[in-house]
Short mmCIF file of C-alpha atoms and ligand atoms in Angstrom, two decimals:
data_model
loop_
_atom_site.label_atom_id
_atom_site.label_comp_id
_atom_site.label_asym_id
_atom_site.label_seq_id
_atom_site.Cartn_x
_atom_site.Cartn_y
_atom_site.Cartn_z
CA MET A 1 -0.28 -0.31 -0.09
CA ASP A 2 1.49 3.84 -0.91
CA VAL A 3 1.65 5.98 1.65
CA ILE A 4 0.56 9.42 0.70
CA ASN A 5 1.62 12.69 2.00
CA PRO A 6 -2.15 14.33 0.91
CA ALA A 7 -0.19 18.13 0.87
CA THR A 8 1.85 16.65 -1.68
CA GLU A 9 0.47 14.08 -3.41
CA LYS A 10 3.73 12.13 -3.04
CA VAL A 11 4.10 8.75 -1.36
CA VAL A 12 5.32 8.71 1.98
CA ARG A 13 6.34 5.15 1.90
CA THR A 14 4.72 1.65 0.83
CA VAL A 15 3.62 -0.08 3.41
CA GLU A 16 2.78 -4.01 2.93
CA PRO A 17 -0.81 -5.26 4.12
CA THR A 18 -1.77 -7.92 5.93
CA SER A 19 -3.31 -10.91 4.86
CA ARG A 20 -6.17 -12.54 5.82
CA GLN A 21 -3.46 -15.85 7.20
CA GLU A 22 -0.77 -13.30 9.30
CA THR A 23 -4.32 -11.29 10.48
CA ASP A 24 -5.24 -14.62 12.31
CA ALA A 25 -1.52 -15.42 13.33
CA ALA A 26 -1.72 -12.62 15.25
CA ILE A 27 -4.97 -13.21 16.43
CA GLU A 28 -3.38 -16.17 17.98
CA ARG A 29 -0.41 -14.90 19.03
CA ALA A 30 -2.55 -11.92 20.79
CA ARG A 31 -4.36 -15.05 22.82
CA LYS A 32 -2.68 -16.44 24.30
CA ALA A 33 -0.78 -13.95 25.45
CA LEU A 34 -3.78 -13.37 26.95
CA PRO A 35 -3.23 -15.15 30.47
CA GLY A 36 0.08 -13.94 30.85
CA TRP A 37 -1.05 -10.57 30.34
CA LYS A 38 -4.87 -10.82 32.57
CA ASN A 39 -2.59 -11.68 35.27
CA VAL A 40 -0.31 -8.73 35.64
CA ALA A 41 -0.36 -7.53 39.30
CA PRO A 42 -2.22 -4.33 38.74
CA GLY A 43 0.58 -2.19 39.67
CA ASP A 44 2.77 -3.43 36.84
CA ARG A 45 0.36 -3.50 34.65
CA ALA A 46 0.12 0.35 35.81
CA ARG A 47 3.39 1.94 35.44
CA LEU A 48 3.69 -0.61 31.38
CA LEU A 49 1.67 1.88 30.75
CA ARG A 50 3.27 4.63 32.53
CA ARG A 51 5.99 4.21 30.54
CA PHE A 52 4.01 3.27 27.22
CA ALA A 53 2.67 6.97 27.91
CA ALA A 54 6.24 8.11 28.62
CA ALA A 55 7.78 6.35 25.39
CA VAL A 56 5.01 8.32 22.99
CA ASP A 57 5.71 11.92 24.93
CA ALA A 58 9.50 11.77 24.17
CA ASP A 59 8.12 10.63 20.40
CA LEU A 60 5.82 13.11 20.20
CA GLU A 61 7.30 15.21 18.33
CA HIS A 62 8.70 12.56 15.71
CA LEU A 63 4.92 11.55 16.19
CA ALA A 64 3.38 14.48 14.78
CA ALA A 65 5.38 14.86 12.04
CA LEU A 66 4.62 10.98 10.19
CA GLU A 67 0.77 12.83 11.03
CA VAL A 68 1.87 16.25 9.00
CA ALA A 69 3.08 13.63 6.30
CA ASN A 70 0.59 10.73 6.39
CA SER A 71 -2.93 12.99 7.14
CA GLY A 72 -1.74 16.09 6.02
CA HIS A 73 -3.09 17.22 9.30
CA THR A 74 -1.99 21.24 10.83
CA ILE A 75 1.41 20.57 12.66
CA GLY A 76 -0.62 22.15 15.94
CA ASN A 77 -3.48 19.62 15.93
CA ALA A 78 -1.48 16.33 15.26
CA ARG A 79 0.96 17.48 19.00
CA TRP A 80 -1.99 17.10 20.65
CA GLU A 81 -3.17 14.22 18.71
CA ALA A 82 0.08 12.70 19.68
CA GLY A 83 -1.06 14.07 23.61
CA ASN A 84 -3.61 12.95 23.85
CA VAL A 85 -2.97 9.14 22.86
CA ARG A 86 -0.17 9.49 26.64
CA ASP A 87 -3.02 11.47 28.03
CA LEU A 88 -4.96 8.76 27.95
CA LEU A 89 -2.76 6.45 28.99
CA GLU A 90 -1.48 7.71 31.80
CA TYR A 91 -5.16 8.22 32.53
CA SER A 92 -5.97 4.95 32.29
CA ALA A 93 -2.96 3.82 34.18
CA GLY A 94 -4.77 5.20 36.85
CA ALA A 95 -7.25 2.62 36.91
CA PRO A 96 -6.12 -1.57 36.80
CA GLU A 97 -5.20 -0.47 40.30
CA ARG A 98 -8.71 0.62 41.31
CA LEU A 99 -10.48 -1.72 39.20
CA LEU A 100 -12.91 -2.84 41.90
CA GLY A 101 -15.82 -5.01 42.34
CA GLN A 102 -19.08 -4.72 45.14
CA GLN A 103 -18.77 -7.38 48.03
CA ILE A 104 -22.92 -7.67 48.54
CA PRO A 105 -24.40 -9.50 51.34
CA VAL A 106 -27.24 -11.87 51.10
CA PRO A 107 -28.70 -14.87 52.74
CA GLY A 108 -26.79 -17.92 53.12
CA GLY A 109 -23.71 -15.37 52.10
CA VAL A 110 -21.75 -13.02 49.96
CA ASN A 111 -21.49 -12.08 47.20
CA VAL A 112 -18.18 -10.93 45.34
CA THR A 113 -18.22 -9.71 41.85
CA PHE A 114 -15.10 -9.04 40.29
CA HIS A 115 -14.08 -7.01 36.69
CA GLU A 116 -12.30 -9.55 33.87
CA PRO A 117 -10.68 -8.24 30.96
CA LEU A 118 -13.01 -9.51 27.99
CA GLY A 119 -9.88 -11.48 25.79
CA VAL A 120 -9.09 -10.78 22.32
CA VAL A 121 -10.82 -7.06 21.99
CA GLY A 122 -10.61 -5.53 17.67
CA VAL A 123 -10.17 -2.25 17.33
CA ILE A 124 -10.94 -0.29 13.41
CA VAL A 125 -9.67 3.07 13.40
CA PRO A 126 -10.25 5.28 10.41
CA TRP A 127 -8.19 7.55 8.82
CA ASN A 128 -9.66 10.82 9.86
CA PHE A 129 -7.86 10.98 13.80
CA PRO A 130 -5.42 8.16 12.89
CA MET A 131 -3.92 8.50 16.79
CA PRO A 132 -6.94 9.79 19.19
CA ILE A 133 -9.31 7.02 17.95
CA ALA A 134 -6.65 4.69 18.26
CA GLY A 135 -5.36 5.36 21.85
CA TRP A 136 -9.14 5.75 22.46
CA GLY A 137 -9.31 1.99 21.84
CA PHE A 138 -6.74 0.52 22.76
CA ALA A 139 -5.11 2.09 26.53
CA PRO A 140 -8.71 1.30 27.98
CA ALA A 141 -8.19 -2.00 26.72
CA LEU A 142 -5.21 -3.26 27.15
CA ALA A 143 -5.75 -1.20 31.24
CA ALA A 144 -8.11 -3.83 32.04
CA GLY A 145 -5.82 -6.64 31.48
CA ASN A 146 -6.50 -7.42 27.48
CA THR A 147 -5.04 -8.45 24.93
CA VAL A 148 -5.52 -5.50 21.40
CA VAL A 149 -5.21 -6.73 17.82
CA LEU A 150 -5.34 -3.01 16.40
CA LYS A 151 -6.18 -2.12 11.76
CA PRO A 152 -5.15 1.65 11.33
CA ALA A 153 -6.97 2.80 7.55
CA GLU A 154 -5.71 1.93 4.42
CA LEU A 155 -5.00 5.38 4.35
CA THR A 156 -2.97 6.08 7.21
CA PRO A 157 -1.09 3.88 9.17
CA LEU A 158 2.02 5.21 10.23
CA THR A 159 1.75 6.34 13.33
CA ALA A 160 -0.75 3.07 14.13
CA LEU A 161 2.92 1.61 13.25
CA ARG A 162 4.85 3.67 15.60
CA LEU A 163 2.04 3.10 18.55
CA ALA A 164 2.79 -0.67 18.69
CA GLU A 165 7.03 0.26 18.78
CA LEU A 166 7.41 2.24 21.16
CA GLY A 167 4.47 -0.68 22.99
CA ARG A 168 7.34 -2.74 21.97
CA GLU A 169 9.70 -0.33 24.01
CA ALA A 170 7.86 0.28 26.67
CA GLY A 171 8.08 -3.36 27.99
CA LEU A 172 4.46 -4.88 26.19
CA PRO A 173 5.05 -8.36 26.56
CA ASP A 174 5.13 -10.01 22.89
CA GLY A 175 1.15 -10.12 21.17
CA VAL A 176 -0.18 -7.73 23.69
CA PHE A 177 -1.35 -4.76 20.91
CA GLN A 178 -0.18 -5.52 18.05
CA VAL A 179 -0.91 -3.42 14.68
CA LEU A 180 -1.19 -4.78 11.40
CA PRO A 181 -2.21 -2.49 7.99
CA GLY A 182 -4.34 -4.08 5.36
CA LYS A 183 -8.21 -3.26 3.62
CA GLY A 184 -10.97 -3.18 5.53
CA SER A 185 -11.90 -5.95 4.54
CA VAL A 186 -9.69 -8.63 5.74
CA VAL A 187 -8.21 -7.67 8.48
CA GLY A 188 -11.42 -5.86 9.91
CA GLN A 189 -13.47 -8.02 8.68
CA ARG A 190 -11.98 -11.11 10.38
CA PHE A 191 -11.88 -9.52 13.40
CA VAL A 192 -15.85 -9.36 13.22
CA THR A 193 -15.38 -13.59 12.81
CA HIS A 194 -12.78 -14.79 14.26
CA PRO A 195 -13.67 -16.32 17.19
CA ALA A 196 -10.68 -15.34 19.54
CA VAL A 197 -12.22 -11.80 19.18
CA ARG A 198 -14.22 -11.04 21.55
CA LYS A 199 -14.62 -7.61 21.15
CA VAL A 200 -14.96 -5.05 18.28
CA VAL A 201 -14.01 -1.31 19.12
CA PHE A 202 -14.80 0.28 15.49
CA THR A 203 -14.73 3.43 14.26
CA GLY A 204 -15.79 5.52 10.69
CA SER A 205 -18.95 5.48 8.09
CA THR A 206 -22.30 4.74 9.42
CA ALA A 207 -22.43 2.10 6.44
CA VAL A 208 -19.83 0.07 7.72
CA GLY A 209 -20.45 -0.15 11.36
CA ARG A 210 -24.26 -1.17 10.41
CA GLN A 211 -22.40 -4.41 9.26
CA ILE A 212 -19.82 -3.81 11.68
CA MET A 213 -22.89 -4.89 13.76
CA ALA A 214 -24.64 -7.34 11.52
CA GLY A 215 -22.03 -9.44 12.13
CA CYS A 216 -20.42 -9.02 16.20
CA ALA A 217 -24.68 -10.98 16.26
CA GLU A 218 -23.45 -13.69 14.95
CA GLN A 219 -20.80 -14.91 17.71
CA VAL A 220 -23.10 -12.15 19.83
CA LYS A 221 -19.90 -10.17 20.21
CA ARG A 222 -19.26 -7.51 22.23
CA VAL A 223 -19.41 -3.67 20.16
CA THR A 224 -18.16 -0.20 20.42
CA LEU A 225 -19.52 1.97 17.20
CA GLU A 226 -18.04 5.90 16.58
CA LEU A 227 -20.08 6.37 13.13
CA GLY A 228 -21.14 9.73 11.26
CA GLY A 229 -22.87 12.68 12.20
CA LYS A 230 -24.71 16.21 11.01
CA ASN A 231 -23.69 18.11 13.81
CA ALA A 232 -25.39 21.77 14.96
CA ASN A 233 -24.31 24.57 16.31
CA ILE A 234 -27.06 26.73 16.94
CA VAL A 235 -26.49 30.41 17.44
CA PHE A 236 -29.48 32.43 19.14
CA ALA A 237 -29.87 36.23 19.44
CA ASP A 238 -29.25 36.68 22.94
CA ALA A 239 -26.15 34.53 22.52
CA ASP A 240 -22.03 37.07 22.08
CA ILE A 241 -23.03 37.05 17.91
CA GLU A 242 -19.39 38.99 17.33
CA LYS A 243 -18.22 35.63 19.37
CA ALA A 244 -19.99 32.84 17.67
CA ALA A 245 -19.30 33.78 14.06
CA ALA A 246 -15.50 33.93 15.33
CA THR A 247 -15.39 30.57 16.61
CA ALA A 248 -18.12 28.91 13.83
CA PRO A 249 -15.50 27.99 11.13
CA TYR A 250 -13.43 26.80 13.59
CA GLY A 251 -15.72 25.00 14.36
CA VAL A 252 -16.36 22.80 11.31
CA PHE A 253 -13.15 23.61 9.70
CA ASP A 254 -11.16 22.00 12.02
CA ASN A 255 -9.35 18.17 10.35
CA ALA A 256 -10.70 19.93 7.18
CA GLY A 257 -13.93 19.76 8.06
CA GLN A 258 -13.21 15.60 8.19
CA ASP A 259 -13.69 15.83 11.67
CA CYS A 260 -17.52 13.23 12.96
CA CYS A 261 -17.80 16.07 15.50
CA ALA A 262 -17.35 18.56 13.48
CA ARG A 263 -20.60 21.31 13.57
CA SER A 264 -21.79 21.16 9.76
CA ARG A 265 -25.43 22.73 10.00
CA ILE A 266 -25.46 25.77 11.76
CA LEU A 267 -28.23 26.98 12.63
CA VAL A 268 -28.81 31.55 13.53
CA GLN A 269 -32.42 32.73 14.85
CA ALA A 270 -34.25 34.69 12.23
CA PRO A 271 -33.22 38.48 13.52
CA VAL A 272 -29.65 37.53 13.93
CA TYR A 273 -29.37 35.71 10.47
CA ASP A 274 -28.20 38.98 7.79
CA ARG A 275 -26.03 39.85 10.87
CA PHE A 276 -24.40 36.93 11.57
CA MET A 277 -23.28 36.05 8.43
CA GLU A 278 -22.35 39.61 7.57
CA LEU A 279 -19.61 38.54 10.68
CA LEU A 280 -19.56 34.73 9.19
CA GLU A 281 -18.25 35.74 5.08
CA PRO A 282 -14.41 37.72 7.42
CA ALA A 283 -13.66 34.61 9.34
CA VAL A 284 -14.19 32.05 6.51
CA ARG A 285 -12.30 34.12 4.37
CA GLY A 286 -9.88 34.35 7.27
CA VAL A 287 -9.65 30.37 7.51
CA ARG A 288 -5.14 29.97 6.97
CA VAL A 289 -5.04 27.47 4.75
CA GLY A 290 -1.67 25.86 3.34
CA ASP A 291 1.63 23.76 3.99
CA PRO A 292 0.10 21.68 7.01
CA ALA A 293 4.80 21.36 9.18
CA ASP A 294 4.20 25.17 9.02
CA THR A 295 2.68 26.33 12.11
CA SER A 296 1.16 29.15 11.13
CA SER A 297 -1.65 27.05 8.72
CA GLU A 298 -5.17 25.89 10.20
CA MET A 299 -6.58 24.22 7.47
CA GLY A 300 -4.71 20.94 5.67
CA PRO A 301 -5.41 19.72 2.50
CA LEU A 302 -8.15 16.33 1.78
CA ILE A 303 -7.34 13.69 2.89
CA SER A 304 -6.54 11.65 -0.79
CA ALA A 305 -8.19 13.57 -4.30
CA GLN A 306 -10.96 10.36 -3.92
CA HIS A 307 -11.66 12.14 -1.49
CA LYS A 308 -12.14 16.12 -2.57
CA GLU A 309 -13.85 14.32 -5.64
CA ARG A 310 -16.16 13.16 -3.11
CA VAL A 311 -16.25 16.39 -1.45
CA SER A 312 -16.86 18.12 -4.74
CA ALA A 313 -19.45 16.33 -5.90
CA TYR A 314 -21.75 18.42 -3.13
CA LEU A 315 -21.07 21.32 -4.83
CA PRO A 316 -22.54 21.37 -7.99
CA ASP A 317 -22.39 24.48 -10.56
CA GLY A 318 -25.09 26.45 -9.48
CA ALA A 319 -24.36 24.78 -5.84
CA PRO A 320 -25.59 27.66 -3.42
CA VAL A 321 -22.99 28.58 -2.15
CA ALA A 322 -22.74 31.87 -0.17
CA PHE A 323 -18.28 32.88 0.46
CA ARG A 324 -15.58 30.68 0.46
CA GLY A 325 -12.14 31.48 1.65
CA SER A 326 -9.23 30.43 0.25
CA ALA A 327 -7.45 27.27 -0.73
CA PRO A 328 -3.27 26.43 -2.26
CA GLU A 329 -2.99 25.85 -6.11
CA GLY A 330 -0.81 23.17 -7.34
CA PRO A 331 0.32 19.52 -5.68
CA GLY A 332 -2.58 18.53 -2.97
CA PHE A 333 -6.36 17.90 -2.34
CA TRP A 334 -6.83 20.83 -1.64
CA PHE A 335 -10.50 22.32 -0.70
CA PRO A 336 -11.71 25.68 -0.07
CA PRO A 337 -13.79 26.24 2.70
CA THR A 338 -17.48 27.06 1.94
CA VAL A 339 -20.05 27.75 3.32
CA VAL A 340 -23.61 27.45 1.79
CA THR A 341 -27.11 28.53 2.28
CA PRO A 342 -29.49 25.84 0.59
CA GLY A 343 -33.52 26.64 0.15
CA SER A 344 -34.19 23.44 0.76
CA LEU A 345 -33.96 21.77 4.19
CA SER A 346 -33.89 18.04 2.08
CA ASP A 347 -30.31 18.84 0.15
CA PRO A 348 -28.03 17.17 0.82
CA LEU A 349 -26.03 20.06 2.17
CA VAL A 350 -28.28 19.82 5.27
CA THR A 351 -29.54 16.21 5.63
CA GLU A 352 -25.77 14.12 4.66
CA GLU A 353 -22.96 13.68 6.37
CA ILE A 354 -19.72 15.44 3.53
CA PHE A 355 -16.75 14.92 5.78
CA GLY A 356 -14.86 17.82 4.22
CA PRO A 357 -15.10 21.56 4.39
CA VAL A 358 -18.83 22.44 3.17
CA VAL A 359 -20.97 24.02 6.71
CA ALA A 360 -24.80 24.29 5.71
CA VAL A 361 -26.49 27.73 7.46
CA VAL A 362 -30.24 27.43 8.22
CA PRO A 363 -32.16 30.08 9.83
CA PHE A 364 -34.56 29.13 13.18
CA THR A 365 -37.21 31.30 14.91
CA ASP A 366 -37.55 30.29 18.40
CA GLU A 367 -36.48 27.53 20.31
CA ALA A 368 -38.63 25.02 20.16
CA ASP A 369 -37.75 25.25 16.18
CA ALA A 370 -34.10 25.93 17.00
CA VAL A 371 -34.51 21.50 19.01
CA ARG A 372 -36.61 20.59 15.88
CA LEU A 373 -34.16 21.52 13.19
CA ALA A 374 -31.14 19.61 15.52
CA ASN A 375 -32.83 16.23 15.96
CA ASP A 376 -34.79 16.58 12.16
CA THR A 377 -31.40 13.19 11.39
CA GLU A 378 -30.75 10.42 11.91
CA TYR A 379 -27.29 11.31 14.04
CA GLY A 380 -26.91 11.94 16.96
CA LEU A 381 -23.08 12.79 17.71
CA SER A 382 -21.77 16.30 18.80
CA GLY A 383 -23.06 20.27 18.98
CA SER A 384 -23.27 23.55 20.07
CA ILE A 385 -25.29 26.10 21.66
CA TRP A 386 -24.72 30.16 22.27
CA THR A 387 -26.67 31.72 24.10
CA SER A 388 -26.10 33.61 27.36
CA ASP A 389 -29.68 32.36 29.03
CA VAL A 390 -28.43 29.68 31.07
CA GLY A 391 -31.84 28.61 31.25
CA ARG A 392 -32.11 28.20 28.23
CA ALA A 393 -28.38 26.13 27.58
CA LEU A 394 -29.70 23.32 29.69
CA ARG A 395 -33.04 23.32 28.31
CA VAL A 396 -31.51 22.93 24.95
CA SER A 397 -28.68 20.47 25.38
CA ARG A 398 -31.11 18.38 27.35
CA ALA A 399 -33.31 18.08 24.17
CA VAL A 400 -30.97 17.51 21.52
CA GLU A 401 -30.65 13.67 20.87
CA ALA A 402 -26.84 14.24 20.32
CA GLY A 403 -24.19 12.35 22.88
CA ASN A 404 -21.31 15.36 22.87
CA LEU A 405 -22.74 18.70 23.22
CA SER A 406 -20.50 21.97 24.44
CA VAL A 407 -22.59 25.60 25.49
CA ASN A 408 -20.86 28.28 24.12
CA SER A 409 -17.63 26.25 22.84
CA HIS A 410 -16.28 24.01 19.88
CA SER A 411 -15.14 21.51 21.36
CA SER A 412 -16.49 17.91 22.19
CA VAL A 413 -13.78 15.28 23.63
CA ARG A 414 -12.12 15.87 26.55
CA TYR A 415 -10.17 12.41 27.42
CA TRP A 416 -12.33 12.20 31.32
CA THR A 417 -16.45 12.49 29.68
CA PRO A 418 -17.71 10.64 28.02
CA PHE A 419 -17.92 10.54 24.67
CA GLY A 420 -20.56 8.49 21.93
CA GLY A 421 -23.04 8.52 20.01
CA PHE A 422 -27.08 8.81 19.96
CA LYS A 423 -29.15 7.50 17.32
CA GLN A 424 -27.58 5.89 14.33
CA SER A 425 -24.25 7.75 15.67
CA GLY A 426 -23.01 5.17 17.29
CA LEU A 427 -23.25 2.50 20.42
CA GLY A 428 -21.50 2.67 23.58
CA ARG A 429 -19.01 5.21 24.95
CA GLU A 430 -15.71 5.82 25.06
CA LEU A 431 -13.51 7.73 27.31
CA GLY A 432 -13.96 9.09 30.85
CA PRO A 433 -14.67 7.05 34.28
CA ASP A 434 -16.28 3.77 32.27
CA ALA A 435 -14.07 3.68 29.33
CA VAL A 436 -12.32 1.01 31.83
CA ARG A 437 -15.09 -1.18 32.20
CA ALA A 438 -16.79 -0.64 28.91
CA PHE A 439 -13.58 -3.41 28.10
CA THR A 440 -15.03 -5.89 31.20
CA GLU A 441 -16.79 -8.36 32.06
CA VAL A 442 -18.65 -8.80 34.82
CA LYS A 443 -18.00 -11.82 37.39
CA ASN A 444 -20.62 -11.85 40.34
CA VAL A 445 -19.67 -15.46 42.12
CA PHE A 446 -21.66 -16.06 45.03
CA ILE A 447 -19.34 -18.07 48.69
CA SER A 448 -21.81 -19.76 50.82
CA THR A 449 -21.59 -19.09 54.42
P1 TAP B 1 -15.29 3.78 6.67
O1 TAP B 1 -15.06 3.80 4.98
O2 TAP B 1 -15.77 2.96 8.02
O3 TAP B 1 -14.09 2.91 7.37
C1 TAP B 1 -13.62 2.61 9.25
C2 TAP B 1 -12.49 2.07 8.97
O4 TAP B 1 -13.32 0.59 9.21
C3 TAP B 1 -11.16 1.63 8.40
O5 TAP B 1 -10.36 0.92 8.60
C4 TAP B 1 -11.04 0.46 6.67
O6 TAP B 1 -10.63 -0.15 6.27
C5 TAP B 1 -12.33 -0.35 8.01
N1 TAP B 1 -13.62 -1.01 7.41
C6 TAP B 1 -13.91 -0.77 6.13
N2 TAP B 1 -14.54 -2.03 5.44
C7 TAP B 1 -15.10 -2.79 6.30
C8 TAP B 1 -15.17 -3.70 6.71
N3 TAP B 1 -16.11 -4.19 6.00
N4 TAP B 1 -15.23 -4.47 7.79
C9 TAP B 1 -13.91 -4.33 9.09
N5 TAP B 1 -13.97 -2.91 8.95
C10 TAP B 1 -13.76 -2.24 7.41
O7 TAP B 1 -15.48 5.39 7.31
P2 TAP B 1 -13.43 6.34 7.03
O8 TAP B 1 -14.44 7.07 5.53
O9 TAP B 1 -12.48 6.05 6.76
O10 TAP B 1 -13.78 7.48 8.17
C11 TAP B 1 -14.69 8.38 8.51
C12 TAP B 1 -15.94 8.01 8.85
O11 TAP B 1 -15.68 7.64 10.49
C13 TAP B 1 -17.21 8.85 9.23
O12 TAP B 1 -18.41 8.71 8.44
C14 TAP B 1 -17.21 9.82 10.33
O13 TAP B 1 -17.89 10.56 11.28
C15 TAP B 1 -16.50 8.74 10.63
N6 TAP B 1 -16.09 8.98 12.15
C16 TAP B 1 -16.58 8.53 13.58
C17 TAP B 1 -16.03 8.67 14.69
C18 TAP B 1 -16.90 9.29 16.08
S1 TAP B 1 -16.00 8.75 17.66
N7 TAP B 1 -17.98 8.48 15.98
C19 TAP B 1 -14.65 9.49 14.56
C20 TAP B 1 -13.97 9.80 13.12
C21 TAP B 1 -14.41 9.50 11.84
P3 TAP B 1 -9.91 0.72 4.86
O14 TAP B 1 -9.26 1.73 5.61
O15 TAP B 1 -9.46 -0.90 4.62
O16 TAP B 1 -11.39 1.10 4.19
#
């Protein structure tokens, strides 16, 4: 597989795809490593994870540079992404020693519960955030005593491969954490069908997520799904309109809009709609799109030529483009930040996840109308609410059917707090204090007295 730099279109490296036989052999190694890893004393497992975190920290600049070259992420984002893996490893290292059960007095004796690891966990990662999404799966899974096989996206395997090396250097035993670059239809699919894999953690499109869930049902396999989004950024007339408009581009164009949490619908209350658009235009034109290795760049290219074609198809001649930012000429899969104002709520620009730097602005009348529009989608991942009324902020937060909302902010991800989707945006939660428990089975033992 040729790994292409999306900012230059040059081949960065060639990676050998893992075959079906090699996938089976890796799953077998993970299965064999399980009893040893499960029985590492919790304090020692915690120490190994902290050493892994320290190795990521020491390699942070290298990991970030790899991601810039492989994914076209801006260097600022890529540093944050490597730091997120380090932080999550440290946070998860606090878990093994605190993975406590309960003792429940019952007639005739006492019940004791244990959180047992599930077994081999298969993690399938998309190309848009190769490092964090890998870490959200492997760090808590390892902390709970599982072994992990991980498949990065075909387009972006380099940082995951490096993370596996760092895990080995930190002292993870053989077979505990393996990264298998290759095709979803070969490696990922084998995670779903192989009986030794007890849980699949999948992040990607809703279409593939549905297939994974159906496949896992065959063996009643545990599954966590993190899928698509068409998230609303709701701007009420009582909000700080200057701030809402200045930040809106970063709520959607970060990572060139290739973000499941991108606020790709901006809903604006009618009385401030014109003022908001007046302020939004210079903010969008001001987004610095360019060489992702340059620290002043705020947005890089799209991931591939094929993806650029897919995004462009949403904007044929005559599309309702209000205004656009800039993008470099020449090699690279560049696409300018684009604001559209579709006349119909059933326009695909309003209903579909474009996964590029395209945002639809839609007016609304009152609070009920805003909630109705925000919920008029089968997705339910994230969203923002801009208002100066704390009561409204809470009412609307409770009414919007989405897993991760922010008030007067656009950030969705903090490793201390749970993350996941409502409706067809996913199943289960990652991150936060309960993440490790999602990789365990509760065992209940009765001891007769
Ligand atoms: P997908 O095409 O769904 O691919 C995701 C991963 O699944 C890739 O590693 C892919 O391998 C693999 N895969 C594909 N078909 C498979 C199959 N039949 N069985 C097992 N694995 C299979 O998504 P994408 O285009 O990479 O990522 C974009 C999507 O991910 C968007 O919808 C976005 O919203 C979603 N996403 C969601 C979140 C969260 S946290 N909710 C975060 C990031 C992205 P290949 O590389 O070989 O195709």
